[in-house]
Amino acid sequence: MRIVVTSDSHRRRNWLYDIIDRHIDNTDLFINCGDGEGDVENIPFVYPDIRFECVAGNCDWGSTLPLWKTVRFAGKKVFFCHGHTYGVKHGYEMLLDTAKREEIDICLFGHTHNPYIEKIDGIYLINPGAVCNSSYAVIDIIDGKVNAYHAKI
């Protein structure tokens, strides 16, 4: 089972679509961690057959999207947000505390534009980087094991 994670497209809609096109045949869930609401608004119409989840970022002014979501996927509890409300530019403590309290397996966030993957106290913290910098993340979950890596457009 595969998740492709994007964030921070900042009007690079074509790059976001390029990522989806590249993975459309081998991905079960696409997640966007915000700062690209205008870029993602047509995804349900352009790609009606994919599973796509999205949250609002700090640059998604006036958005009606939620600031965070939790989904169950391949036996894992996945939490995702943009990260600005958790102070991720100053550290991951607030985000990690939330993940622990909510018994999250995989915690996804954006905002910093810096690709990041680390397993802390059994929780995967993953920032896909920024689509506007040609970065995203791929997470494969096979037999309960998580393998995450970054990719470039």
PDB file of C-alpha atoms in Angstrom:
ATOM      1  CA  MET A   1       0.000   0.000   0.000  1.00  0.00           C
ATOM      2  CA  ARG A   2       1.375   3.387  -0.968  1.00  0.00           C
ATOM      3  CA  ILE A   3       0.847   7.003   0.094  1.00  0.00           C
ATOM      4  CA  VAL A   4       2.253   9.908  -1.896  1.00  0.00           C
ATOM      5  CA  VAL A   5       2.611  13.048   0.230  1.00  0.00           C
ATOM      6  CA  THR A   6       2.899  16.595  -1.094  1.00  0.00           C
ATOM      7  CA  SER A   7       2.906  20.045   0.453  1.00  0.00           C
ATOM      8  CA  ASP A   8       3.632  23.674  -0.346  1.00  0.00           C
ATOM      9  CA  SER A   9       2.999  23.764  -4.081  1.00  0.00           C
ATOM     10  CA  HIS A  10       2.550  27.561  -4.009  1.00  0.00           C
ATOM     11  CA  ARG A  11       0.999  27.877  -7.491  1.00  0.00           C
ATOM     12  CA  ARG A  12       3.059  25.074  -9.046  1.00  0.00           C
ATOM     13  CA  ARG A  13      -0.131  23.204 -10.013  1.00  0.00           C
ATOM     14  CA  ASN A  14       1.511  21.558 -13.031  1.00  0.00           C
ATOM     15  CA  TRP A  15       4.245  20.080 -10.819  1.00  0.00           C
ATOM     16  CA  LEU A  16       1.610  18.732  -8.429  1.00  0.00           C
ATOM     17  CA  TYR A  17      -0.245  17.155 -11.363  1.00  0.00           C
ATOM     18  CA  ASP A  18       3.054  15.714 -12.637  1.00  0.00           C
ATOM     19  CA  ILE A  19       3.514  13.930  -9.294  1.00  0.00           C
ATOM     20  CA  ILE A  20      -0.003  12.502  -9.427  1.00  0.00           C
ATOM     21  CA  ASP A  21       0.447  11.400 -13.042  1.00  0.00           C
ATOM     22  CA  ARG A  22       3.728   9.684 -12.155  1.00  0.00           C
ATOM     23  CA  HIS A  23       2.125   7.676  -9.325  1.00  0.00           C
ATOM     24  CA  ILE A  24      -1.517   7.350 -10.341  1.00  0.00           C
ATOM     25  CA  ASP A  25      -1.206   3.644 -11.193  1.00  0.00           C
ATOM     26  CA  ASN A  26       0.679   2.569  -8.058  1.00  0.00           C
ATOM     27  CA  THR A  27      -0.662   4.762  -5.239  1.00  0.00           C
ATOM     28  CA  ASP A  28      -3.601   4.114  -2.962  1.00  0.00           C
ATOM     29  CA  LEU A  29      -3.748   7.493  -1.212  1.00  0.00           C
ATOM     30  CA  PHE A  30      -2.531  10.996  -2.043  1.00  0.00           C
ATOM     31  CA  ILE A  31      -2.176  13.456   0.851  1.00  0.00           C
ATOM     32  CA  ASN A  32      -1.485  17.182   0.573  1.00  0.00           C
ATOM     33  CA  CYS A  33      -0.279  19.019   3.677  1.00  0.00           C
ATOM     34  CA  GLY A  34      -1.410  22.504   2.662  1.00  0.00           C
ATOM     35  CA  ASP A  35      -0.246  25.758   1.106  1.00  0.00           C
ATOM     36  CA  GLY A  36      -1.711  24.992  -2.263  1.00  0.00           C
ATOM     37  CA  GLU A  37      -5.493  25.086  -1.945  1.00  0.00           C
ATOM     38  CA  GLY A  38      -5.844  26.827  -5.294  1.00  0.00           C
ATOM     39  CA  ASP A  39      -3.635  24.132  -6.790  1.00  0.00           C
ATOM     40  CA  VAL A  40      -5.623  21.206  -5.377  1.00  0.00           C
ATOM     41  CA  GLU A  41      -9.186  22.466  -5.805  1.00  0.00           C
ATOM     42  CA  ASN A  42      -9.672  20.760  -9.191  1.00  0.00           C
ATOM     43  CA  ILE A  43      -7.991  17.472  -8.319  1.00  0.00           C
ATOM     44  CA  PRO A  44     -11.315  15.698  -7.558  1.00  0.00           C
ATOM     45  CA  PHE A  45     -12.520  16.662 -11.051  1.00  0.00           C
ATOM     46  CA  VAL A  46      -9.285  16.034 -12.970  1.00  0.00           C
ATOM     47  CA  TYR A  47      -8.576  12.790 -11.084  1.00  0.00           C
ATOM     48  CA  PRO A  48     -11.992  11.492  -9.961  1.00  0.00           C
ATOM     49  CA  ASP A  49     -10.735   7.955  -9.308  1.00  0.00           C
ATOM     50  CA  ILE A  50      -7.950   8.698  -6.825  1.00  0.00           C
ATOM     51  CA  ARG A  51      -8.245   8.930  -3.067  1.00  0.00           C
ATOM     52  CA  PHE A  52      -7.071  12.441  -2.188  1.00  0.00           C
ATOM     53  CA  GLU A  53      -6.962  14.108   1.238  1.00  0.00           C
ATOM     54  CA  CYS A  54      -5.938  17.689   1.971  1.00  0.00           C
ATOM     55  CA  VAL A  55      -5.612  20.205   4.809  1.00  0.00           C
ATOM     56  CA  ALA A  56      -5.173  23.980   4.864  1.00  0.00           C
ATOM     57  CA  GLY A  57      -1.849  25.719   5.277  1.00  0.00           C
ATOM     58  CA  ASN A  58      -0.967  29.167   6.542  1.00  0.00           C
ATOM     59  CA  CYS A  59      -1.070  30.602   2.989  1.00  0.00           C
ATOM     60  CA  ASP A  60      -4.502  29.129   2.215  1.00  0.00           C
ATOM     61  CA  TRP A  61      -6.313  32.298   3.296  1.00  0.00           C
ATOM     62  CA  GLY A  62     -10.040  31.924   3.829  1.00  0.00           C
ATOM     63  CA  SER A  63      -9.872  28.172   3.347  1.00  0.00           C
ATOM     64  CA  THR A  64     -12.695  25.940   4.492  1.00  0.00           C
ATOM     65  CA  LEU A  65     -10.315  22.967   4.634  1.00  0.00           C
ATOM     66  CA  PRO A  66      -9.524  21.581   8.100  1.00  0.00           C
ATOM     67  CA  LEU A  67      -6.171  22.372   9.736  1.00  0.00           C
ATOM     68  CA  TRP A  68      -5.538  18.679  10.424  1.00  0.00           C
ATOM     69  CA  LYS A  69      -6.965  15.247   9.671  1.00  0.00           C
ATOM     70  CA  THR A  70      -6.489  11.687  10.807  1.00  0.00           C
ATOM     71  CA  VAL A  71      -7.064   8.681   8.548  1.00  0.00           C
ATOM     72  CA  ARG A  72      -6.616   4.947   8.947  1.00  0.00           C
ATOM     73  CA  PHE A  73      -4.553   3.411   6.186  1.00  0.00           C
ATOM     74  CA  ALA A  74      -2.994  -0.050   5.834  1.00  0.00           C
ATOM     75  CA  GLY A  75      -3.445  -0.687   9.549  1.00  0.00           C
ATOM     76  CA  LYS A  76      -1.749   2.589  10.516  1.00  0.00           C
ATOM     77  CA  LYS A  77      -3.152   5.747  12.060  1.00  0.00           C
ATOM     78  CA  VAL A  78      -1.969   8.673   9.932  1.00  0.00           C
ATOM     79  CA  PHE A  79      -2.167  12.276  11.141  1.00  0.00           C
ATOM     80  CA  PHE A  80      -1.476  15.171   8.786  1.00  0.00           C
ATOM     81  CA  CYS A  81      -1.383  18.937   9.069  1.00  0.00           C
ATOM     82  CA  HIS A  82       0.511  21.843   7.566  1.00  0.00           C
ATOM     83  CA  GLY A  83       2.543  22.306  10.723  1.00  0.00           C
ATOM     84  CA  HIS A  84       2.313  26.047  11.305  1.00  0.00           C
ATOM     85  CA  THR A  85      -0.112  25.603  14.208  1.00  0.00           C
ATOM     86  CA  TYR A  86       2.397  23.217  15.819  1.00  0.00           C
ATOM     87  CA  GLY A  87       5.399  25.536  15.514  1.00  0.00           C
ATOM     88  CA  VAL A  88       7.379  23.154  13.303  1.00  0.00           C
ATOM     89  CA  LYS A  89       9.783  25.886  12.196  1.00  0.00           C
ATOM     90  CA  HIS A  90      11.023  25.947  15.807  1.00  0.00           C
ATOM     91  CA  GLY A  91      11.045  22.214  16.522  1.00  0.00           C
ATOM     92  CA  TYR A  92       8.798  19.179  16.467  1.00  0.00           C
ATOM     93  CA  GLU A  93       7.954  18.859  20.169  1.00  0.00           C
ATOM     94  CA  MET A  94       4.330  20.057  19.931  1.00  0.00           C
ATOM     95  CA  LEU A  95       3.699  17.877  16.908  1.00  0.00           C
ATOM     96  CA  LEU A  96       5.301  14.834  18.514  1.00  0.00           C
ATOM     97  CA  ASP A  97       3.355  15.380  21.760  1.00  0.00           C
ATOM     98  CA  THR A  98       0.103  15.434  19.776  1.00  0.00           C
ATOM     99  CA  ALA A  99       1.100  12.303  17.867  1.00  0.00           C
ATOM    100  CA  LYS A 100       1.887  10.468  21.101  1.00  0.00           C
ATOM    101  CA  ARG A 101      -1.334  11.573  22.799  1.00  0.00           C
ATOM    102  CA  GLU A 102      -3.431  10.519  19.787  1.00  0.00           C
ATOM    103  CA  GLU A 103      -1.511   7.240  19.310  1.00  0.00           C
ATOM    104  CA  ILE A 104      -0.436   8.155  15.784  1.00  0.00           C
ATOM    105  CA  ASP A 105       1.802   5.856  13.740  1.00  0.00           C
ATOM    106  CA  ILE A 106       2.690   8.275  10.938  1.00  0.00           C
ATOM    107  CA  CYS A 107       2.696  12.057  11.348  1.00  0.00           C
ATOM    108  CA  LEU A 108       2.883  14.177   8.174  1.00  0.00           C
ATOM    109  CA  PHE A 109       3.494  17.909   7.968  1.00  0.00           C
ATOM    110  CA  GLY A 110       4.820  20.631   5.667  1.00  0.00           C
ATOM    111  CA  HIS A 111       5.455  24.364   6.169  1.00  0.00           C
ATOM    112  CA  THR A 112       9.269  24.320   6.496  1.00  0.00           C
ATOM    113  CA  HIS A 113       9.864  23.260   2.859  1.00  0.00           C
ATOM    114  CA  ASN A 114      12.605  20.977   4.228  1.00  0.00           C
ATOM    115  CA  PRO A 115      12.381  17.242   3.471  1.00  0.00           C
ATOM    116  CA  TYR A 116      12.532  15.291   6.721  1.00  0.00           C
ATOM    117  CA  ILE A 117      12.007  11.685   7.809  1.00  0.00           C
ATOM    118  CA  GLU A 118      12.687  10.393  11.291  1.00  0.00           C
ATOM    119  CA  LYS A 119      11.239   7.729  13.549  1.00  0.00           C
ATOM    120  CA  ILE A 120      10.958   9.000  17.116  1.00  0.00           C
ATOM    121  CA  ASP A 121       9.467   6.876  19.893  1.00  0.00           C
ATOM    122  CA  GLY A 122       7.880   4.605  17.293  1.00  0.00           C
ATOM    123  CA  ILE A 123       6.254   7.492  15.386  1.00  0.00           C
ATOM    124  CA  TYR A 124       7.304   8.399  11.870  1.00  0.00           C
ATOM    125  CA  LEU A 125       7.607  12.180  11.433  1.00  0.00           C
ATOM    126  CA  ILE A 126       7.633  12.988   7.732  1.00  0.00           C
ATOM    127  CA  ASN A 127       7.835  16.289   5.898  1.00  0.00           C
ATOM    128  CA  PRO A 128       7.689  15.792   2.131  1.00  0.00           C
ATOM    129  CA  GLY A 129       9.518  19.032   1.479  1.00  0.00           C
ATOM    130  CA  ALA A 130       7.888  21.430  -0.963  1.00  0.00           C
ATOM    131  CA  VAL A 131       6.448  20.793  -4.399  1.00  0.00           C
ATOM    132  CA  CYS A 132       7.624  24.315  -5.308  1.00  0.00           C
ATOM    133  CA  ASN A 133      11.153  23.000  -4.659  1.00  0.00           C
ATOM    134  CA  SER A 134      10.348  19.806  -6.637  1.00  0.00           C
ATOM    135  CA  SER A 135      10.236  17.570  -3.525  1.00  0.00           C
ATOM    136  CA  TYR A 136       7.634  15.103  -2.241  1.00  0.00           C
ATOM    137  CA  ALA A 137       7.508  11.894  -0.202  1.00  0.00           C
ATOM    138  CA  VAL A 138       6.476   8.312  -0.866  1.00  0.00           C
ATOM    139  CA  ILE A 139       5.445   5.958   1.928  1.00  0.00           C
ATOM    140  CA  ASP A 140       5.119   2.236   1.322  1.00  0.00           C
ATOM    141  CA  ILE A 141       3.470   0.083   3.964  1.00  0.00           C
ATOM    142  CA  ILE A 142       4.019  -3.613   3.404  1.00  0.00           C
ATOM    143  CA  ASP A 143       3.175  -6.260   5.995  1.00  0.00           C
ATOM    144  CA  GLY A 144       2.888  -3.510   8.625  1.00  0.00           C
ATOM    145  CA  LYS A 145       6.374  -2.166   7.920  1.00  0.00           C
ATOM    146  CA  VAL A 146       6.796   1.488   6.898  1.00  0.00           C
ATOM    147  CA  ASN A 147       9.336   2.527   4.297  1.00  0.00           C
ATOM    148  CA  ALA A 148       9.405   6.256   3.540  1.00  0.00           C
ATOM    149  CA  TYR A 149      11.620   8.199   1.160  1.00  0.00           C
ATOM    150  CA  HIS A 150      11.813  11.498  -0.675  1.00  0.00           C
ATOM    151  CA  ALA A 151      11.543  11.915  -4.416  1.00  0.00           C
ATOM    152  CA  LYS A 152      12.022  14.733  -6.899  1.00  0.00           C
ATOM    153  CA  ILE A 153       9.793  15.797  -9.760  1.00  0.00           C
TER     154      ILE A 153
END
